Short mmCIF file of C-alpha atoms in Angstrom, two decimals:
data_model
loop_
_atom_site.label_atom_id
_atom_site.label_comp_id
_atom_site.label_asym_id
_atom_site.label_seq_id
_atom_site.Cartn_x
_atom_site.Cartn_y
_atom_site.Cartn_z
CA UNK R 1 99.15 95.26 56.54
CA UNK R 2 96.01 92.85 57.46
CA UNK R 3 93.77 93.70 59.72
CA UNK R 4 94.83 91.37 62.32
CA UNK R 5 98.51 92.91 62.36
CA UNK R 6 97.48 96.54 62.28
CA UNK R 7 94.87 95.33 65.38
CA UNK R 8 97.81 93.58 67.28
CA UNK R 9 99.91 97.29 66.44
CA UNK R 10 97.70 98.74 67.52
CA UNK R 11 97.11 97.11 70.68
CA UNK R 12 101.04 97.18 71.57
CA UNK R 13 100.81 100.91 71.05
CA UNK R 14 97.71 101.45 73.79
CA UNK R 15 99.81 98.83 76.33
CA UNK R 16 101.99 101.46 75.90
CA UNK R 17 100.02 104.51 77.47
CA UNK R 18 99.99 103.51 81.34
CA UNK R 19 100.23 105.71 84.58
CA UNK R 20 102.60 103.45 85.70
CA UNK R 21 106.04 102.42 83.12
CA UNK R 22 106.22 98.88 85.77
CA UNK R 23 102.82 98.08 84.78
CA UNK R 24 99.61 98.77 82.63
CA UNK R 25 97.11 100.99 83.88
CA UNK R 26 94.85 104.03 82.02
CA UNK R 27 92.30 104.92 85.04
CA UNK R 28 89.63 107.52 82.90
CA UNK R 29 90.07 111.15 83.00
CA UNK R 30 93.56 111.38 83.75
CA UNK R 31 96.23 112.56 80.76
CA UNK R 32 96.54 108.54 79.79
CA UNK R 33 92.61 108.16 79.05
CA UNK R 34 92.81 111.46 76.76
CA UNK R 35 96.24 109.77 74.87
CA UNK R 36 95.03 106.61 74.08
CA UNK R 37 90.87 107.89 72.77
CA UNK R 38 93.17 110.43 70.80
CA UNK R 39 95.62 107.88 69.25
CA UNK R 40 91.81 106.05 68.65
CA UNK R 41 90.30 108.71 67.56
CA UNK R 42 92.55 108.76 64.62
CA UNK R 43 92.39 105.41 63.48
CA UNK R 44 88.30 105.76 63.79
CA UNK R 45 88.52 109.10 60.93
CA UNK R 46 91.16 106.58 59.62
CA UNK R 47 89.18 103.81 59.10
CA UNK R 48 86.40 106.83 58.22
CA UNK R 49 83.96 107.69 61.03
CA UNK R 50 83.08 110.58 61.56
CA UNK R 51 83.79 111.06 65.38
CA UNK R 52 82.77 112.97 68.80
CA UNK R 53 82.22 112.46 72.31
CA UNK R 54 79.07 112.82 74.59
CA UNK R 55 78.05 114.66 77.35
CA UNK R 56 79.80 111.12 79.47
CA UNK R 57 82.70 111.25 77.58
CA UNK R 58 82.21 108.05 75.99
CA UNK R 59 84.44 108.42 71.84
CA UNK R 60 81.87 107.67 69.08
CA UNK R 61 83.08 106.26 65.67
CA UNK R 62 80.06 106.72 63.48
CA UNK R 63 79.14 105.89 59.73
CA UNK R 64 75.94 106.89 58.83
CA UNK R 65 73.38 104.64 56.11
CA UNK R 66 71.65 105.57 53.79
CA UNK R 67 69.15 107.03 56.26
CA UNK R 68 71.38 110.02 58.28
CA UNK R 69 70.95 109.83 61.93
CA UNK R 70 68.80 106.13 61.41
CA UNK R 71 68.92 103.04 64.21
CA UNK R 72 72.83 101.63 63.92
CA UNK R 73 75.28 98.34 64.66
CA UNK R 74 77.16 99.03 67.63
CA UNK R 75 80.71 97.76 68.42
CA UNK R 76 81.50 99.06 72.41
CA UNK R 77 84.71 98.82 74.17
CA UNK R 78 86.73 100.84 76.34
CA UNK R 79 90.57 101.78 76.10
CA UNK R 80 90.28 102.41 79.99
CA UNK R 81 91.79 99.63 82.54
CA UNK R 82 91.90 98.67 85.54
CA UNK R 83 95.80 98.48 87.54
CA UNK R 84 97.65 95.83 86.69
CA UNK R 85 95.73 95.21 83.77
CA UNK R 86 96.77 93.72 80.35
CA UNK R 87 96.16 94.68 77.11
CA UNK R 88 93.26 93.51 75.90
CA UNK R 89 90.38 93.84 78.49
CA UNK R 90 86.84 96.14 76.84
CA UNK R 91 90.02 97.54 74.82
CA UNK R 92 90.48 94.58 72.29
CA UNK R 93 86.77 95.59 71.12
CA UNK R 94 87.16 98.98 70.13
CA UNK R 95 90.82 97.74 68.18
CA UNK R 96 88.71 95.20 66.49
CA UNK R 97 85.85 97.25 65.94
CA UNK R 98 87.82 99.38 63.97
CA UNK R 99 89.46 97.11 61.63
CA UNK R 100 85.53 95.28 61.47
CA UNK R 101 84.39 97.91 59.82
CA UNK R 102 87.36 99.12 58.03
CA UNK R 103 87.31 95.34 56.41
CA UNK R 104 83.28 95.80 56.28
CA UNK R 105 83.57 99.74 54.29
CA UNK R 106 86.73 98.17 51.53
CA UNK R 107 85.17 94.17 51.23
CA UNK R 108 81.52 94.43 52.08
CA UNK R 109 78.09 94.83 51.24
CA UNK R 110 76.70 98.76 50.55
CA UNK R 111 75.51 99.12 54.22
CA UNK R 112 71.76 99.72 54.27
CA UNK R 113 72.14 100.88 58.40
CA UNK R 114 75.02 102.80 59.94
CA UNK R 115 77.28 101.42 62.27
CA UNK R 116 79.50 103.30 64.98
CA UNK R 117 81.91 101.73 67.44
CA UNK R 118 82.45 103.01 70.58
CA UNK R 119 84.72 103.77 73.62
CA UNK R 120 83.14 103.66 75.98
CA UNK R 121 84.14 105.62 79.04
CA UNK R 122 84.83 102.91 82.33
CA UNK R 123 86.04 103.33 85.21
CA UNK R 124 87.56 100.00 85.35
CA UNK R 125 90.43 100.94 87.51
CA UNK R 126 87.96 101.58 90.66
CA UNK R 127 89.45 105.41 89.97
CA UNK R 128 85.62 105.95 91.10
CA UNK R 129 84.47 102.92 93.10
CA UNK R 130 80.96 102.39 90.01
CA UNK R 131 82.48 100.67 86.60
CA UNK R 132 80.70 100.94 82.87
CA UNK R 133 80.09 105.60 84.38
CA UNK R 134 79.50 106.06 79.69
CA UNK R 135 77.16 103.07 78.99
CA UNK R 136 75.18 103.20 82.54
CA UNK R 137 75.08 107.59 81.46
CA UNK R 138 73.93 105.79 77.43
CA UNK R 139 71.18 103.97 78.99
CA UNK R 140 69.42 106.52 81.71
CA UNK R 141 71.30 104.00 84.67
CA UNK R 142 73.32 107.03 85.55
CA UNK R 143 72.72 108.84 88.62
CA UNK R 144 74.12 112.37 89.69
CA UNK R 145 75.06 111.83 92.79
CA UNK R 146 78.35 109.16 91.83
CA UNK R 147 79.16 112.99 90.42
CA UNK R 148 80.61 113.86 94.84
CA UNK R 149 81.95 110.58 95.19
CA UNK R 150 86.14 111.23 94.72
CA UNK R 151 89.06 109.16 94.55
CA UNK R 152 92.54 108.54 96.34
CA UNK R 153 93.53 111.87 95.74
CA UNK R 154 89.98 114.05 96.73
CA UNK R 155 89.29 114.64 93.10
CA UNK R 156 85.87 114.16 92.50
CA UNK R 157 83.81 112.44 89.46
CA UNK R 158 82.63 115.88 88.54
CA UNK R 159 85.51 117.86 88.81
CA UNK R 160 87.24 114.84 86.40
CA UNK R 161 85.51 115.19 84.09
CA UNK R 162 85.39 119.71 84.26
CA UNK R 163 88.94 118.77 83.78
CA UNK R 164 87.91 116.60 80.82
CA UNK R 165 86.90 119.39 79.23
CA UNK R 166 83.15 118.09 79.96
CA UNK R 167 80.44 119.59 81.69
CA UNK R 168 78.95 117.49 84.65
CA UNK R 169 76.06 118.76 84.81
CA UNK R 170 75.33 117.40 81.63
CA UNK R 171 76.35 113.49 81.34
CA UNK R 172 72.91 112.63 81.51
CA UNK R 173 72.50 114.23 78.08
CA UNK R 174 74.52 111.88 76.90
CA UNK R 175 71.36 109.35 77.33
CA UNK R 176 69.75 107.55 73.60
CA UNK R 177 67.06 105.65 72.88
CA UNK R 178 65.86 101.97 71.51
CA UNK R 179 64.84 103.43 68.04
CA UNK R 180 68.63 104.04 67.79
CA UNK R 181 70.54 101.21 68.48
CA UNK R 182 69.72 97.61 65.99
CA UNK R 183 72.50 95.50 67.86
CA UNK R 184 75.11 95.76 69.56
CA UNK R 185 78.59 94.17 69.48
CA UNK R 186 81.78 92.98 71.90
CA UNK R 187 84.62 91.30 71.46
CA UNK R 188 86.70 90.32 74.55
CA UNK R 189 89.68 88.16 75.87
CA UNK R 190 88.05 85.14 77.38
CA UNK R 191 89.38 85.40 80.84
CA UNK R 192 88.69 81.66 81.43
CA UNK R 193 89.91 78.69 80.41
CA UNK R 194 87.38 77.14 78.07
CA UNK R 195 88.02 78.45 74.67
CA UNK R 196 92.08 77.30 75.69
CA UNK R 197 91.09 73.91 76.56
CA UNK R 198 88.99 73.18 73.13
CA UNK R 199 89.95 73.17 69.74
CA UNK R 200 88.03 76.84 68.66
CA UNK R 201 89.85 80.13 68.20
CA UNK R 202 86.45 82.02 69.69
CA UNK R 203 83.05 81.16 70.98
CA UNK R 204 80.12 83.07 71.44
CA UNK R 205 78.41 83.67 73.91
CA UNK R 206 74.28 82.82 73.85
CA UNK R 207 73.25 83.98 78.77
CA UNK R 208 75.86 86.30 80.15
CA UNK R 209 76.11 85.08 84.25
CA UNK R 210 74.75 86.01 86.86
CA UNK R 211 75.37 85.53 90.65
CA UNK R 212 73.21 84.91 94.10
CA UNK R 213 75.26 86.41 96.55
CA UNK R 214 74.62 84.67 100.36
CA UNK R 215 76.11 87.18 103.20
CA UNK R 216 77.00 84.48 106.41
CA UNK R 217 77.77 85.32 110.30
CA UNK R 218 78.81 81.81 112.40
CA UNK R 219 78.68 82.59 116.17
CA UNK R 220 81.07 81.70 118.76
CA UNK R 221 82.00 81.69 121.80
CA UNK R 222 86.15 83.67 122.03
CA UNK R 223 88.25 81.73 124.28
CA UNK R 224 91.95 80.71 124.92
CA UNK R 225 93.61 78.91 122.69
CA UNK R 226 95.68 77.22 124.85
CA UNK R 227 93.31 76.40 127.83
CA UNK R 228 89.63 74.95 126.74
CA UNK R 229 89.67 71.22 125.27
CA UNK R 230 88.81 70.64 121.88
CA UNK R 231 85.87 69.16 122.49
CA UNK R 232 84.33 72.86 124.63
CA UNK R 233 85.40 74.69 122.23
CA UNK R 234 82.58 76.82 119.64
CA UNK R 235 85.21 77.71 117.09
CA UNK R 236 82.97 80.19 114.24
CA UNK R 237 87.06 79.68 112.26
CA UNK R 238 86.93 76.51 111.91
CA UNK R 239 82.94 75.91 111.08
CA UNK R 240 83.37 78.33 108.60
CA UNK R 241 86.48 76.30 107.36
CA UNK R 242 83.52 73.62 107.04
CA UNK R 243 81.15 75.77 105.19
CA UNK R 244 84.14 76.30 102.98
CA UNK R 245 84.97 72.60 102.31
CA UNK R 246 81.10 71.76 102.10
CA UNK R 247 80.31 75.13 99.48
CA UNK R 248 82.99 73.58 97.83
CA UNK R 249 81.78 69.85 97.22
CA UNK R 250 78.29 71.17 96.43
CA UNK R 251 79.07 73.73 93.58
CA UNK R 252 80.95 70.82 92.20
CA UNK R 253 78.54 68.62 92.52
CA UNK R 254 76.49 70.76 90.30
CA UNK R 255 76.89 71.37 86.12
CA UNK R 256 77.72 75.10 85.03
CA UNK R 257 76.84 75.97 88.13
CA UNK R 258 80.14 77.69 90.21
CA UNK R 259 79.88 78.45 93.65
CA UNK R 260 82.46 81.02 95.23
CA UNK R 261 82.95 82.03 99.27
CA UNK R 262 84.06 85.09 99.34
CA UNK R 263 85.62 88.77 101.77
CA UNK R 264 86.23 86.79 105.11
CA UNK R 265 85.80 89.47 107.92
CA UNK R 266 86.42 87.07 111.65
CA UNK R 267 86.86 88.62 114.87
CA UNK R 268 88.66 88.51 116.65
CA UNK R 269 92.23 88.21 113.78
CA UNK R 270 92.66 84.69 115.38
CA UNK R 271 96.01 85.25 118.11
CA UNK R 272 96.11 82.52 120.32
CA UNK R 273 92.08 82.62 120.43
CA UNK R 274 89.60 81.07 119.34
CA UNK R 275 87.32 83.16 116.93
CA UNK R 276 84.39 84.47 118.31
CA UNK R 277 82.52 84.80 114.69
CA UNK R 278 83.77 85.18 111.95
CA UNK R 279 81.30 86.26 107.74
CA UNK R 280 81.75 85.56 104.85
CA UNK R 281 79.85 85.63 101.51
CA UNK R 282 78.65 82.96 99.08
CA UNK R 283 79.00 83.72 95.11
CA UNK R 284 76.64 81.92 93.97
CA UNK R 285 77.59 82.61 89.32
CA UNK R 286 75.76 80.90 86.89
CA UNK R 287 73.61 81.17 83.23
CA UNK R 288 70.30 78.78 84.18
CA UNK R 289 68.65 81.42 86.50
CA UNK R 290 66.59 78.21 88.13
CA UNK R 291 69.58 75.87 88.72
CA UNK R 292 71.02 79.18 90.25
CA UNK R 293 68.61 79.86 92.61
CA UNK R 294 68.10 75.61 93.82
CA UNK R 295 71.62 76.11 94.87
CA UNK R 296 70.90 78.37 97.36
CA UNK R 297 68.77 77.16 99.76
CA UNK R 298 71.39 73.73 99.60
CA UNK R 299 73.73 75.26 100.49
CA UNK R 300 71.76 77.48 103.04
CA UNK R 301 70.82 73.57 104.89
CA UNK R 302 74.41 72.33 105.22
CA UNK R 303 75.94 75.41 106.55
CA UNK R 304 73.17 75.61 108.88
CA UNK R 305 73.91 71.73 109.92
CA UNK R 306 76.94 72.57 110.64
CA UNK R 307 76.60 76.07 112.82
CA UNK R 308 74.28 73.23 114.59
CA UNK R 309 76.53 70.03 114.17
CA UNK R 310 79.43 72.21 116.13
CA UNK R 311 76.80 74.28 117.97
CA UNK R 312 77.65 78.52 116.56
CA UNK R 313 74.44 80.27 115.97
CA UNK R 314 74.06 81.38 112.37
CA UNK R 315 73.14 84.08 110.40
CA UNK R 316 71.63 83.66 106.83
CA UNK R 317 71.23 86.72 104.37
CA UNK R 318 70.19 87.03 101.01
CA UNK R 319 71.56 89.80 98.66
CA UNK R 320 71.75 90.33 94.86
CA UNK R 321 69.60 87.90 92.82
CA UNK R 322 69.59 89.38 89.06
CA UNK R 323 67.91 87.66 86.59
CA UNK R 324 70.64 86.77 83.99
CA UNK R 325 71.23 88.31 80.52
CA UNK R 326 70.73 86.99 77.08
CA UNK R 327 72.33 87.27 73.98
CA UNK R 328 69.26 87.81 71.15
CA UNK R 329 69.43 84.53 69.36
CA UNK R 330 69.39 85.41 66.32
CA UNK R 331 73.19 86.81 66.88
CA UNK R 332 74.26 84.21 68.14
CA UNK R 333 72.96 82.10 65.26
CA UNK R 334 75.05 84.69 63.37
CA UNK R 335 76.94 84.47 65.10
CA UNK R 336 77.23 80.33 65.28
CA UNK R 337 76.55 80.22 61.34
CA UNK R 338 79.92 82.66 60.71
CA UNK R 339 82.70 80.32 62.68
CA UNK R 340 81.30 77.70 60.79
CA UNK R 341 81.77 79.30 57.55
CA UNK R 342 85.89 80.10 58.40
CA UNK R 343 86.03 75.66 59.57
CA UNK R 344 85.91 76.68 62.71
CA UNK R 345 84.37 74.09 65.58
CA UNK R 346 80.85 76.44 66.72
CA UNK R 347 81.82 77.28 70.86
CA UNK R 348 79.65 77.84 73.64
CA UNK R 349 79.80 79.59 76.56
CA UNK R 350 78.92 81.78 79.94
CA UNK R 351 80.71 84.93 80.10
CA UNK R 352 80.37 86.48 83.60
CA UNK R 353 82.46 89.27 83.59
CA UNK R 354 80.61 92.46 84.35
CA UNK R 355 80.84 94.48 80.96
CA UNK R 356 78.62 97.52 78.68
CA UNK R 357 76.37 94.88 77.67
CA UNK R 358 74.55 94.01 80.98
CA UNK R 359 73.59 97.60 80.07
CA UNK R 360 73.31 98.41 76.37
CA UNK R 361 70.92 95.39 76.58
CA UNK R 362 68.89 97.50 77.77
CA UNK R 363 68.36 99.45 75.17
CA UNK R 364 68.65 96.30 72.17
CA UNK R 365 69.56 93.02 71.47
CA UNK R 366 72.69 91.84 72.07
CA UNK R 367 76.31 90.27 71.03
CA UNK R 368 78.73 88.81 72.33
CA UNK R 369 81.85 85.95 71.02
CA UNK R 370 85.03 86.07 72.65
CA UNK R 371 88.98 84.88 72.22
CA UNK R 372 91.00 81.94 72.82
CA UNK R 373 93.54 83.25 75.88
CA UNK R 374 96.51 81.48 76.48
CA UNK R 375 96.32 81.16 80.01
CA UNK R 376 93.50 81.48 80.86
CA UNK R 377 93.10 85.37 81.51
CA UNK R 378 91.63 87.52 79.45
CA UNK R 379 91.25 90.83 81.81
CA UNK R 380 94.78 90.30 83.63
CA UNK R 381 98.58 90.91 82.10
CA UNK R 382 99.73 87.52 82.39
CA UNK R 383 97.52 86.85 79.54
CA UNK R 384 98.13 86.51 75.67
CA UNK R 385 96.50 86.13 71.95
CA UNK R 386 97.99 85.00 69.68
CA UNK R 387 97.46 87.04 66.76
CA UNK R 388 96.79 84.28 64.36
CA UNK R 389 93.09 84.00 67.13
CA UNK R 390 93.15 87.46 66.75
CA UNK R 391 92.45 87.42 62.94
CA UNK R 392 90.09 84.52 63.20
CA UNK R 393 88.30 86.96 65.06
CA UNK R 394 88.06 89.72 63.51
CA UNK R 395 86.96 87.41 60.53
CA UNK R 396 84.22 86.44 62.47
CA UNK R 397 82.88 90.01 63.78
CA UNK R 398 83.64 92.06 60.07
CA UNK R 399 81.42 89.18 59.11
CA UNK R 400 78.50 89.69 61.54
CA UNK R 401 78.81 93.73 61.65
CA UNK R 402 78.46 93.16 57.43
CA UNK R 403 75.77 90.86 57.53
CA UNK R 404 74.07 93.23 60.63
CA UNK R 405 74.48 96.71 58.16
CA UNK R 406 74.00 95.14 55.03
CA UNK R 407 71.24 93.40 55.43
CA UNK R 408 67.78 93.49 56.43
CA UNK R 409 67.60 89.95 58.04
CA UNK R 410 68.79 92.96 61.44
CA UNK R 411 66.34 93.11 64.26
CA UNK R 412 63.95 95.35 65.29
CA UNK R 413 65.15 98.77 66.41
CA UNK R 414 64.92 98.73 70.55
CA UNK R 415 64.52 94.86 71.41
CA UNK R 416 64.86 91.40 69.48
#
């Protein structure tokens, strides 16, 4: 069985482990998580890795280089899933990481640096709320207050960790130091249409997109839908509809910018009345921080103009606005050379989903590759990754891992 065939087979086997027979759901620190981890542990050992579980529940397979305990090239993912998930998600990174390391050991250069594959304990299904729990612990971002969060059955994270055989009071000791990580690599199925529309089965991510957030409240006047003439209405819902169209128009006019209206709250809920108040969020996403932030005043001005014309009061609140996470230019170039060496065209694209790479960038340089997904929903049940595309992705990942772990031209530990 080829490496790509092995990846397909293992993804299929993991997809059969679910809390429900009719949809794929593997929540963190559940029997299904443990069953999936047991399979992955066996595959790690089969590839020649020594395996341990850290205090946060992350499963780590490691192959040392010439210096025991030296800094490592880390490939990460997760075997937990969201609700009604597809077979890929974070699982693809773990399974392909193991296959790439096995191939490097079999065919590649002699290792000069350690290699690790990590299956992070990720709360992808929001069992407790905050996602990326495992990588937060690894980079020192785990808040002990999270231990008191409870799931729908009033089981706290502390209790779940204890039931999983872990000591909840030691989660923070999973933290690692920057000089332990030479580079962090991640592979995922694309959750968008760019690669499906291109000629390449894989794409390289130079920057992981971030988003600015606005919270808009329009306030008009509640009244009867059957007695107030149209000209006299101060309808907050009608004003919101116009704002949504304005947001769409502004987003469509800017290259590389995505503007989305989210979470609309209407008061009162329309029932033969003119709506008095609507609050909605606006998500502005891009990998270009300056371009993204330049859209905010344009949106604000458009919304304020609509409110003034419709005689509505408006409140605009700006929320989170973090900088985009940059992948290491050297690793990006290494991925692109590996793609070109296979004879495939090089495609660059953004990644807007939160992954463990966002956290791992705290410890060192990161690199991210996406694999084409038919249906453009790499994290959902409708997405399909062709075996040939998986094979191409595995070739590229194997080349990058072999070069980084077997060569001297690698980033310095702890940063680019």
